[in-house]
Short mmCIF file of C-alpha atoms in Angstrom, two decimals:
data_model
loop_
_atom_site.label_atom_id
_atom_site.label_comp_id
_atom_site.label_asym_id
_atom_site.label_seq_id
_atom_site.Cartn_x
_atom_site.Cartn_y
_atom_site.Cartn_z
CA MET A 12 3.33 -10.58 17.08
CA LEU A 13 -0.06 -10.40 18.17
CA SER A 14 -1.29 -11.53 21.57
CA ARG A 15 -4.15 -14.03 21.13
CA ASP A 16 -6.47 -11.63 22.56
CA ASP A 17 -5.69 -9.24 19.86
CA GLN A 18 -5.86 -11.62 17.30
CA TYR A 19 -9.65 -12.42 18.72
CA SER A 20 -10.68 -8.71 18.87
CA LEU A 21 -9.86 -8.25 15.13
CA LYS A 22 -12.89 -6.75 13.54
CA LYS A 23 -14.23 -8.42 10.28
CA THR A 24 -15.87 -6.72 7.12
CA PRO A 25 -19.18 -8.20 5.78
CA LEU A 26 -16.79 -9.66 2.94
CA HIS A 27 -14.53 -11.85 5.68
CA GLY A 28 -16.20 -15.06 4.94
CA LEU A 29 -16.00 -14.36 1.37
CA HIS A 30 -12.29 -13.64 1.50
CA VAL A 31 -11.48 -16.97 3.51
CA SER A 32 -13.64 -19.06 1.09
CA LEU A 33 -11.85 -17.53 -1.64
CA GLY A 34 -8.21 -18.63 0.05
CA GLY A 35 -7.48 -15.12 0.86
CA LYS A 36 -4.50 -14.90 3.53
CA MET A 37 -5.82 -13.13 6.38
CA VAL A 38 -3.52 -10.35 8.28
CA PRO A 39 -4.20 -7.91 10.70
CA PHE A 40 -4.62 -4.11 9.17
CA ALA A 41 -5.66 -1.32 10.87
CA GLY A 42 -7.63 -3.52 13.32
CA TYR A 43 -9.33 -5.75 10.68
CA ASP A 44 -8.57 -9.24 9.86
CA MET A 45 -7.82 -8.67 5.90
CA PRO A 46 -6.65 -10.44 2.78
CA VAL A 47 -3.25 -9.32 2.00
CA GLN A 48 -3.28 -11.78 -1.11
CA TYR A 49 -5.28 -14.69 -2.58
CA PRO A 50 -3.84 -17.63 -4.16
CA ALA A 51 -2.95 -15.91 -7.28
CA GLY A 52 -0.35 -13.80 -5.38
CA VAL A 53 0.54 -10.25 -5.35
CA LEU A 54 2.48 -10.13 -8.71
CA LYS A 55 -0.63 -11.82 -10.67
CA GLU A 56 -3.08 -9.79 -8.91
CA HIS A 57 -1.37 -6.31 -9.43
CA LEU A 58 -1.12 -7.02 -13.00
CA HIS A 59 -4.48 -8.45 -13.30
CA THR A 60 -5.83 -5.16 -12.15
CA ARG A 61 -3.77 -3.32 -14.68
CA SER A 62 -5.02 -5.59 -17.51
CA ALA A 63 -8.42 -6.58 -16.61
CA ALA A 64 -10.09 -5.64 -13.26
CA GLY A 65 -9.50 -6.49 -9.63
CA LEU A 66 -12.19 -6.05 -6.95
CA PHE A 67 -10.87 -4.68 -3.28
CA ASP A 68 -12.73 -5.05 -0.16
CA VAL A 69 -12.07 -1.73 1.33
CA SER A 70 -14.91 -2.04 3.76
CA HIS A 71 -12.49 -1.17 6.59
CA MET A 72 -12.25 2.23 5.65
CA GLY A 73 -14.74 4.85 7.60
CA GLN A 74 -18.05 6.17 5.78
CA LEU A 75 -19.88 9.18 7.17
CA ALA A 76 -22.80 11.39 5.90
CA LEU A 77 -22.66 15.13 6.98
CA ARG A 78 -26.34 16.34 7.09
CA PRO A 79 -26.71 20.15 7.43
CA LYS A 80 -29.09 20.85 10.04
CA SER A 81 -30.39 23.69 8.17
CA GLY A 82 -31.25 21.49 5.08
CA ARG A 83 -29.08 23.59 2.86
CA ILE A 84 -26.09 21.91 1.52
CA GLY A 85 -24.06 24.95 1.53
CA ASP A 86 -24.41 25.09 5.33
CA ALA A 87 -22.71 21.58 5.41
CA ALA A 88 -19.86 22.52 2.94
CA ARG A 89 -19.06 25.81 4.63
CA ALA A 90 -18.82 24.02 7.85
CA LEU A 91 -16.33 21.15 6.61
CA GLU A 92 -13.98 24.09 5.18
CA ARG A 93 -13.44 24.77 8.57
CA LEU A 94 -11.37 21.36 8.93
CA VAL A 95 -9.95 21.06 5.52
CA PRO A 96 -8.13 23.57 3.25
CA GLN A 97 -10.23 22.24 0.26
CA ASP A 98 -13.18 24.32 -1.78
CA ILE A 99 -15.93 22.30 -0.54
CA VAL A 100 -18.65 24.69 -1.52
CA ALA A 101 -17.40 24.15 -5.10
CA ILE A 102 -18.20 20.82 -5.34
CA ALA A 103 -21.16 20.25 -7.50
CA PRO A 104 -24.16 17.78 -6.60
CA GLY A 105 -22.89 14.13 -7.83
CA ARG A 106 -19.55 15.23 -7.71
CA GLN A 107 -16.44 14.36 -5.15
CA ARG A 108 -13.07 15.86 -4.29
CA TYR A 109 -9.81 14.58 -2.56
CA ALA A 110 -9.24 16.40 0.78
CA GLN A 111 -7.15 16.42 4.08
CA PHE A 112 -8.08 16.87 7.71
CA THR A 113 -5.32 19.38 8.58
CA GLY A 114 -3.88 19.91 12.27
CA ALA A 115 -3.27 23.56 13.80
CA ASP A 116 0.47 23.39 13.19
CA GLY A 117 -0.36 22.28 9.58
CA GLY A 118 0.35 18.70 9.39
CA ILE A 119 -2.16 16.07 7.78
CA LEU A 120 -4.48 14.38 10.37
CA ASP A 121 -5.91 12.08 7.69
CA ASP A 122 -6.69 12.14 3.94
CA LEU A 123 -10.45 11.80 2.72
CA MET A 124 -12.89 11.76 0.11
CA VAL A 125 -15.53 14.28 0.15
CA ALA A 126 -19.24 13.69 -2.22
CA ASN A 127 -21.92 16.01 -2.52
CA PHE A 128 -24.67 13.71 -2.56
CA GLY A 129 -27.55 16.86 -2.63
CA ASP A 130 -28.82 17.07 0.67
CA HIS A 131 -25.80 15.78 2.44
CA LEU A 132 -21.95 15.42 2.20
CA PHE A 133 -20.36 11.72 2.05
CA LEU A 134 -16.99 11.16 3.40
CA VAL A 135 -14.85 8.10 3.10
CA VAL A 136 -11.94 8.09 5.66
CA ASN A 137 -8.92 5.84 6.23
CA ALA A 138 -9.62 2.65 8.51
CA ALA A 139 -6.86 3.70 11.05
CA CYS A 140 -8.20 7.34 11.50
CA LYS A 141 -11.82 6.60 11.23
CA GLU A 142 -12.48 6.93 14.95
CA ALA A 143 -10.30 10.00 15.47
CA ASP A 144 -12.18 12.00 12.55
CA GLU A 145 -15.43 11.15 13.82
CA ALA A 146 -14.69 12.49 17.12
CA HIS A 147 -13.18 15.43 15.31
CA LEU A 148 -16.12 16.27 13.21
CA ARG A 149 -18.32 15.88 16.32
CA ALA A 150 -16.35 18.16 18.14
CA HIS A 151 -16.06 20.94 15.40
CA LEU A 152 -19.21 20.60 13.18
CA SER A 153 -22.16 19.31 15.61
CA ASP A 154 -23.58 22.74 15.72
CA ASP A 155 -24.32 22.79 11.88
CA CYS A 156 -24.37 18.99 11.39
CA ILE A 157 -25.78 15.82 12.13
CA ILE A 158 -22.87 13.35 11.98
CA ASP A 159 -23.83 9.87 10.96
CA SER A 160 -21.27 7.16 11.09
CA LEU A 161 -22.27 4.78 8.42
CA THR A 162 -21.22 1.79 10.35
CA GLU A 163 -23.38 -0.74 8.58
CA ARG A 164 -22.29 -0.25 4.97
CA ALA A 165 -19.44 -2.16 2.88
CA LEU A 166 -17.02 -0.60 0.22
CA ILE A 167 -15.95 -2.48 -2.71
CA ALA A 168 -13.61 -1.08 -5.24
CA LEU A 169 -13.66 -2.21 -8.68
CA GLN A 170 -10.55 -1.25 -10.65
CA GLY A 171 -8.95 -1.69 -14.31
CA PRO A 172 -9.34 -1.19 -17.57
CA LYS A 173 -12.22 -3.65 -17.55
CA ALA A 174 -14.18 -2.13 -14.81
CA GLU A 175 -16.38 0.00 -16.64
CA ALA A 176 -17.49 -3.05 -18.94
CA VAL A 177 -17.74 -5.12 -16.07
CA LEU A 178 -20.17 -2.31 -14.09
CA ALA A 179 -22.20 -1.63 -17.42
CA LYS A 180 -23.89 -4.89 -17.36
CA LEU A 181 -25.20 -4.29 -13.65
CA CYS A 182 -25.55 -0.43 -13.88
CA ALA A 183 -26.59 1.12 -17.06
CA GLU A 184 -25.34 4.92 -15.95
CA ALA A 185 -21.92 3.50 -14.92
CA PRO A 186 -20.14 4.32 -18.22
CA ALA A 187 -21.54 7.93 -18.73
CA MET A 188 -19.78 8.66 -15.21
CA LYS A 189 -16.81 10.74 -15.20
CA PHE A 190 -13.69 10.39 -12.92
CA MET A 191 -15.07 11.88 -9.43
CA ASP A 192 -18.67 11.73 -10.24
CA ALA A 193 -20.47 9.98 -7.26
CA GLY A 194 -23.91 9.26 -6.35
CA PRO A 195 -26.68 6.93 -5.60
CA HIS A 196 -27.07 3.98 -8.44
CA LYS A 197 -28.46 0.64 -8.30
CA VAL A 198 -25.93 -2.39 -9.22
CA ALA A 199 -27.40 -5.69 -9.84
CA GLY A 200 -30.74 -3.97 -8.41
CA ILE A 201 -28.88 -3.36 -5.13
CA ALA A 202 -29.04 0.26 -3.93
CA CYS A 203 -25.47 1.71 -3.80
CA PHE A 204 -23.57 4.75 -3.67
CA VAL A 205 -21.18 4.59 -6.70
CA SER A 206 -18.16 6.98 -7.57
CA ARG A 207 -15.67 6.82 -10.30
CA SER A 208 -12.66 6.77 -8.25
CA GLY A 209 -9.96 4.61 -6.61
CA TYR A 210 -6.28 4.25 -5.35
CA THR A 211 -4.78 2.24 -8.23
CA GLY A 212 -4.04 4.78 -10.82
CA GLU A 213 -6.81 2.83 -13.03
CA ASP A 214 -10.17 3.68 -14.39
CA GLY A 215 -12.71 2.21 -11.93
CA PHE A 216 -15.22 2.38 -9.22
CA GLU A 217 -15.90 2.27 -5.52
CA ILE A 218 -19.26 1.02 -4.41
CA SER A 219 -20.91 1.60 -1.03
CA VAL A 220 -23.14 -1.03 -0.42
CA SER A 221 -25.12 -2.02 2.79
CA ALA A 222 -23.51 -4.78 4.84
CA GLY A 223 -26.26 -7.27 4.55
CA ASP A 224 -26.03 -6.90 0.43
CA ALA A 225 -22.23 -6.73 0.28
CA GLU A 226 -21.82 -10.45 -0.28
CA ARG A 227 -24.35 -10.97 -2.92
CA LEU A 228 -22.81 -7.90 -4.61
CA ALA A 229 -19.17 -9.11 -4.52
CA LYS A 230 -20.19 -12.47 -5.59
CA ILE A 231 -21.87 -11.09 -8.54
CA LEU A 232 -19.27 -8.91 -9.70
CA LEU A 233 -16.58 -12.05 -9.35
CA GLU A 234 -18.79 -14.15 -11.52
CA ASP A 235 -17.59 -11.92 -14.42
CA PRO A 236 -14.42 -13.91 -15.90
CA ASP A 237 -12.50 -10.34 -16.09
CA VAL A 238 -12.87 -9.83 -12.34
CA ARG A 239 -10.71 -11.32 -9.74
CA PRO A 240 -10.21 -10.59 -5.71
CA ILE A 241 -7.43 -8.47 -5.06
CA GLY A 242 -5.50 -8.05 -1.74
CA LEU A 243 -3.98 -5.43 0.11
CA GLY A 244 -0.88 -6.56 -1.08
CA ALA A 245 -1.37 -5.26 -4.33
CA ARG A 246 -3.29 -2.56 -3.59
CA ASP A 247 -0.40 -1.08 -2.06
CA SER A 248 2.12 -1.76 -4.92
CA LEU A 249 -0.79 -0.33 -7.38
CA ARG A 250 -1.20 2.85 -5.52
CA LEU A 251 2.55 3.46 -5.28
CA GLU A 252 3.31 3.16 -8.93
CA ALA A 253 0.11 5.56 -9.05
CA GLY A 254 2.16 7.57 -6.94
CA LEU A 255 -0.45 7.93 -4.31
CA CYS A 256 0.08 9.06 -0.83
CA LEU A 257 -0.44 6.26 1.81
CA TYR A 258 -1.61 8.25 5.17
CA GLY A 259 0.88 7.29 7.95
CA HIS A 260 3.67 6.57 5.71
CA ASP A 261 3.90 9.20 2.99
CA ILE A 262 1.80 12.17 4.92
CA ASP A 263 1.21 12.35 8.57
CA THR A 264 0.79 14.97 11.18
CA ALA A 265 4.36 15.98 10.69
CA THR A 266 3.93 16.81 6.98
CA THR A 267 1.87 19.92 5.16
CA PRO A 268 -0.10 19.17 1.96
CA VAL A 269 2.65 21.74 0.26
CA GLU A 270 5.65 19.36 1.63
CA ALA A 271 3.67 16.39 0.48
CA SER A 272 3.42 17.93 -2.99
CA LEU A 273 -0.63 17.82 -2.71
CA GLU A 274 -0.82 21.35 -3.92
CA TRP A 275 -3.23 20.42 -6.73
CA SER A 276 -5.68 19.23 -4.13
CA VAL A 277 -5.97 22.87 -2.54
CA GLN A 278 -8.02 25.01 -4.86
CA LYS A 279 -7.52 28.80 -5.08
CA SER A 280 -10.27 29.94 -3.27
CA ARG A 281 -8.64 28.93 0.04
CA ARG A 282 -5.32 30.28 -0.63
CA THR A 283 -3.88 33.48 -0.12
CA GLY A 284 -5.99 36.02 -2.01
CA GLY A 285 -8.75 33.93 -2.53
CA THR A 286 -12.31 34.16 -2.02
CA ARG A 287 -12.42 31.84 1.56
CA ALA A 288 -8.80 32.00 2.05
CA GLY A 289 -7.55 30.37 5.07
CA GLY A 290 -10.02 29.55 7.94
CA PHE A 291 -8.87 25.88 8.40
CA PRO A 292 -6.67 24.45 11.00
CA GLY A 293 -2.87 25.27 10.44
CA ALA A 294 -3.82 27.96 7.74
CA GLU A 295 -0.85 30.44 8.83
CA LYS A 296 1.83 27.64 8.02
CA ILE A 297 0.19 25.83 5.04
CA LEU A 298 -0.43 29.36 3.49
CA ALA A 299 3.10 30.41 4.37
CA HIS A 300 4.13 27.17 2.47
CA PHE A 301 2.21 27.98 -0.54
CA ASP A 302 3.55 31.52 -0.77
CA GLN A 303 7.33 31.14 0.50
CA GLY A 304 7.59 27.40 -0.48
CA ALA A 305 8.52 24.45 1.95
CA SER A 306 12.04 23.53 2.82
CA ARG A 307 11.28 19.66 1.79
CA ARG A 308 9.17 18.06 -0.61
CA ARG A 309 7.58 14.35 -1.26
CA VAL A 310 9.15 13.03 -4.59
CA GLY A 311 9.09 10.13 -6.45
CA LEU A 312 12.34 8.01 -6.60
CA ARG A 313 13.64 5.50 -9.23
CA THR A 314 16.72 2.68 -8.56
CA GLU A 315 19.23 1.97 -11.27
CA GLY A 316 19.68 -1.84 -10.14
CA ARG A 317 16.61 -3.97 -9.11
CA ALA A 318 17.26 -3.87 -5.43
CA PRO A 319 13.86 -2.48 -3.96
CA VAL A 320 14.61 0.94 -1.43
CA ARG A 321 11.83 0.57 1.28
CA GLU A 322 10.11 2.63 4.06
CA GLY A 323 12.50 4.06 5.99
CA ALA A 324 15.86 4.12 4.19
CA LEU A 325 17.77 7.11 4.49
CA LEU A 326 18.81 9.26 1.59
CA PHE A 327 21.97 10.86 0.97
CA ALA A 328 23.44 13.59 -1.13
CA ASP A 329 26.51 11.62 -2.27
CA ALA A 330 28.03 8.12 -1.58
CA THR A 331 29.84 8.86 1.55
CA SER A 332 27.89 12.17 3.22
CA VAL A 333 27.57 11.21 7.05
CA GLU A 334 24.22 13.46 7.36
CA PRO A 335 21.07 12.07 5.60
CA VAL A 336 18.99 14.71 3.50
CA GLY A 337 15.72 12.96 3.29
CA LYS A 338 14.25 9.62 3.89
CA VAL A 339 11.91 7.12 1.92
CA THR A 340 8.60 6.93 3.19
CA SER A 341 7.21 4.12 0.70
CA GLY A 342 9.13 1.82 -1.43
CA GLY A 343 8.56 -1.70 -3.13
CA PHE A 344 8.93 -3.47 -6.43
CA GLY A 345 6.54 -2.01 -9.03
CA PRO A 346 5.29 -5.33 -10.81
CA SER A 347 4.31 -3.06 -14.12
CA LEU A 348 7.34 -1.36 -14.28
CA ASN A 349 9.10 -4.45 -13.28
CA ALA A 350 11.50 -2.40 -11.42
CA PRO A 351 11.93 -0.90 -7.95
CA VAL A 352 9.87 2.72 -7.18
CA ALA A 353 9.67 4.57 -4.26
CA MET A 354 8.76 7.96 -2.87
CA GLY A 355 10.22 9.92 0.02
CA TYR A 356 10.93 13.37 1.34
CA VAL A 357 13.83 15.60 0.05
CA PRO A 358 15.23 18.99 0.40
CA THR A 359 13.39 21.21 -2.14
CA SER A 360 16.75 22.29 -3.61
CA GLN A 361 17.42 18.57 -4.37
CA SER A 362 13.78 17.81 -5.76
CA ALA A 363 14.02 18.41 -9.25
CA LEU A 364 13.71 15.55 -11.47
CA GLY A 365 16.80 13.88 -12.55
CA ILE A 366 18.48 14.84 -9.52
CA LYS A 367 20.95 11.94 -8.13
CA LEU A 368 20.98 11.04 -4.67
CA PHE A 369 21.99 7.85 -2.70
CA ALA A 370 19.85 5.46 -0.44
CA GLN A 371 21.23 3.46 2.25
CA VAL A 372 20.07 0.10 1.85
CA ARG A 373 21.68 -2.64 4.22
CA GLY A 374 24.64 -0.64 4.82
CA GLN A 375 25.39 0.31 1.32
CA ARG A 376 24.78 3.31 -0.77
CA LEU A 377 22.39 2.67 -3.97
CA ALA A 378 22.40 5.12 -6.89
CA VAL A 379 18.64 6.83 -6.67
CA GLN A 380 17.28 9.36 -9.12
CA VAL A 381 14.31 11.76 -8.74
CA ALA A 382 11.51 10.83 -10.96
CA ALA A 383 8.10 11.98 -12.13
CA MET A 384 4.95 10.54 -10.62
CA PRO A 385 2.77 8.60 -11.21
CA PHE A 386 5.12 6.33 -12.20
CA VAL A 387 2.58 4.41 -14.20
CA LYS A 388 0.30 6.66 -16.22
CA ASN A 389 -3.12 6.95 -14.81
CA THR A 390 -5.93 6.10 -16.83
CA TYR A 391 -8.87 8.05 -15.39
CA LYS A 392 -11.80 8.86 -17.48
CA ARG A 393 -12.17 12.70 -17.22
CA MET B 23 25.45 -39.12 -0.69
CA THR B 24 24.00 -35.83 0.69
CA THR B 25 22.05 -35.23 3.60
CA THR B 26 19.75 -32.28 3.71
CA LEU B 27 19.09 -30.64 7.05
CA TYR B 28 16.74 -27.68 8.01
CA THR B 29 16.78 -24.53 10.27
CA SER B 30 14.18 -23.18 12.01
CA ASP B 31 14.43 -20.17 10.37
CA HIS B 32 13.35 -22.39 6.89
CA GLU B 33 16.80 -22.45 5.31
CA TRP B 34 17.89 -26.03 3.76
CA LEU B 35 21.34 -27.37 3.68
CA ALA B 36 22.40 -30.37 1.65
CA ILE B 37 25.83 -31.45 2.85
CA ASP B 38 28.14 -33.37 0.65
CA GLY B 39 31.18 -33.85 2.30
CA ASP B 40 32.54 -30.74 4.15
CA VAL B 41 30.08 -28.27 1.80
CA ALA B 42 26.90 -27.11 2.19
CA THR B 43 24.55 -25.84 -0.35
CA VAL B 44 22.18 -23.56 1.09
CA GLY B 45 18.69 -22.47 -0.06
CA ILE B 46 15.25 -21.50 1.40
CA THR B 47 12.64 -24.01 1.96
CA ASP B 48 9.45 -24.58 -0.46
CA TYR B 49 7.56 -23.41 2.91
CA ALA B 50 9.35 -20.17 3.04
CA GLN B 51 8.73 -19.15 -0.53
CA SER B 52 5.18 -19.97 -0.25
CA GLN B 53 5.13 -17.53 2.86
CA LEU B 54 6.98 -14.78 0.72
CA GLY B 55 5.11 -14.76 -2.20
CA ASP B 56 6.52 -13.55 -5.35
CA VAL B 57 10.46 -13.15 -4.87
CA VAL B 58 11.63 -10.19 -7.05
CA PHE B 59 15.28 -9.88 -5.79
CA VAL B 60 17.79 -11.99 -4.34
CA GLU B 61 20.90 -10.42 -2.76
CA LEU B 62 23.72 -12.97 -2.44
CA PRO B 63 26.85 -12.96 0.07
CA LYS B 64 29.94 -12.36 -1.87
CA VAL B 65 32.26 -15.40 -2.87
CA GLY B 66 35.09 -15.50 -0.19
CA ARG B 67 33.39 -13.95 2.63
CA THR B 68 33.34 -15.86 6.26
CA LEU B 69 29.97 -16.21 7.37
CA LYS B 70 29.09 -16.82 11.03
CA LYS B 71 26.39 -19.15 12.16
CA THR B 72 22.94 -17.14 12.48
CA GLU B 73 24.68 -14.19 10.76
CA ALA B 74 22.53 -12.22 7.82
CA ALA B 75 23.94 -13.89 4.50
CA ALA B 76 21.53 -13.35 2.03
CA VAL B 77 18.26 -11.32 1.64
CA VAL B 78 15.06 -12.25 -0.48
CA GLU B 79 12.41 -9.58 -1.20
CA SER B 80 8.83 -10.12 -2.34
CA VAL B 81 6.74 -7.48 -3.81
CA LYS B 82 5.54 -6.61 -0.17
CA ALA B 83 8.93 -7.13 2.14
CA ALA B 84 12.50 -7.91 2.35
CA SER B 85 13.82 -11.03 4.32
CA ASP B 86 16.93 -12.16 5.65
CA VAL B 87 18.20 -15.49 5.10
CA TYR B 88 20.59 -16.49 7.53
CA ALA B 89 23.98 -18.76 7.59
CA PRO B 90 23.10 -22.02 8.78
CA VAL B 91 26.55 -22.98 9.79
CA THR B 92 30.12 -21.06 10.23
CA GLY B 93 32.33 -21.07 6.97
CA GLU B 94 33.30 -19.34 3.87
CA VAL B 95 31.14 -18.70 0.91
CA THR B 96 32.53 -20.83 -1.72
CA GLU B 97 30.19 -20.00 -4.88
CA THR B 98 26.68 -18.20 -5.46
CA ASN B 99 23.91 -19.22 -7.87
CA ALA B 100 24.24 -16.33 -10.64
CA ALA B 101 20.99 -17.55 -11.98
CA LEU B 102 19.02 -15.91 -9.03
CA ALA B 103 20.15 -12.07 -10.29
CA ALA B 104 18.44 -12.94 -13.45
CA GLU B 105 15.64 -14.73 -12.25
CA PRO B 106 14.49 -14.25 -8.81
CA ALA B 107 11.28 -16.17 -9.50
CA LEU B 108 13.07 -19.45 -9.45
CA VAL B 109 12.87 -19.26 -5.75
CA ASN B 110 9.27 -19.59 -5.99
CA SER B 111 9.05 -22.26 -8.64
CA ASP B 112 12.22 -24.68 -7.42
CA ALA B 113 13.11 -23.36 -4.04
CA GLN B 114 14.78 -26.52 -3.12
CA GLY B 115 16.42 -27.30 -6.35
CA ALA B 116 17.50 -25.04 -8.95
CA ALA B 117 16.92 -21.88 -6.48
CA TRP B 118 19.82 -22.82 -4.23
CA PHE B 119 21.38 -19.42 -2.78
CA PHE B 120 25.00 -20.07 -2.00
CA LYS B 121 27.64 -23.12 -1.23
CA ILE B 122 29.56 -22.63 1.93
CA LYS B 123 32.56 -24.92 3.31
CA ILE B 124 31.46 -25.90 6.75
CA ALA B 125 34.09 -24.72 9.33
CA ASP B 126 32.79 -27.07 12.41
CA LYS B 127 30.70 -29.80 11.54
CA SER B 128 29.78 -29.94 15.32
CA GLU B 129 27.40 -27.23 14.50
CA LEU B 130 25.14 -29.50 12.19
CA GLY B 131 24.17 -31.15 15.40
CA GLY B 132 21.29 -28.47 16.25
CA LEU B 133 19.72 -28.63 13.02
CA MET B 134 16.54 -30.41 12.01
CA ASP B 135 16.04 -33.50 9.60
CA GLU B 136 13.35 -33.43 7.00
CA ALA B 137 10.50 -35.02 9.22
CA ALA B 138 11.54 -32.55 12.51
CA TYR B 139 11.11 -29.46 9.94
CA LYS B 140 7.82 -30.84 8.43
CA ALA B 141 6.72 -31.14 12.33
CA HIS B 142 8.29 -27.45 12.79
CA THR B 143 5.97 -25.96 9.93
CA ALA B 144 2.66 -27.94 10.53
#
């Protein structure tokens, strides 16, 4: 339970008043008072996002600008490559890429989005890590970059199959954007940074807007009959069905990008034999995992019954063995699948699709099977 | 003539003779949100008062349902396996969880009547 002092010290996003007026059930999340759901409830909010369009307030996330002191964007990109195993230099102007800050032992300090805005890089980081990320950037990149924490901005996600049509009415350029395009655009006449990305597996957009314009923009979007407000509960079930990692649960300082099955996010140029191989924290361990394999992997899990298998459940090789072989890191009920879904870490030798394992739930061993992710096919506009 | 009593953990009991029908309150279902799975105790199991007897799962989380009194489970509601959402639509009616043969009626003394429960959730 939170003490009264903690409740009073919770931060509010620029859309807090709107959430309350929409009947949002407010809960503490990463130091913010956030809507976990609205009166429609998690199930309907989830399904609405998959069939029409959902509006999410993700203003608690951190937004930062990295401006090269030299004025050359390549210098900021090369500087950031000292902290992440991704190819940042190759991000073209107007494009965005998924990245991770890694630690000296190869673990993941946070995951983030990096966009090239022409004269600077624009970063979106997790709420719970944003102070640490900013300090990390200042400690390592201050010689090369001016680091601006964009605290006076809100972030609104519009996700789902109708997102494009909704946004097209307010931003003529939106339909021409492809997945992971990012840049400044006017939405309803308001200056924004718009990217075609999200955290649901659906096509959609993330819109960064100044705090002062955020509520006006959110209300304009919500006027569209296809758009409904979606809380953090459905945000979590949507990303779980999409097979996307939640920092602090599915990835953390004890997991490398290879263990986390995020190899796709590390470009060849940063791997062994690449043009800029290594040179990021933990490179020795991470590249060894690339070259020799890691002993465990993050996999998707499906159950046979309807009982959800949740975070923390231990995984066993058979119904009676004593020693666990792995652990569930995220799990719950997938409303679009109408079935439980989970992800967790298992030995690489037992990570092939179809491998049968057992999850311990309330003292019982439930049969689970390693399954392909995403659980729900993503619909990105590539 | 049945009497309905409530626990501070948001279970209801409808008492008919020495058998209590047990479920979760409408307040509890509204707090849980959309129920997607219910796990019920086995018929014949003897439950101790306050022991975890059943589990109700929403999209987001699992919650225990406690035995409000000590006794033997005599019947469970098979309808909940097929339609867990009944808990949301009719928590204090069709979505009863189990029936229990009350071992010691003096345990009922610590439970709340409807007015006290309303005050408890106000």
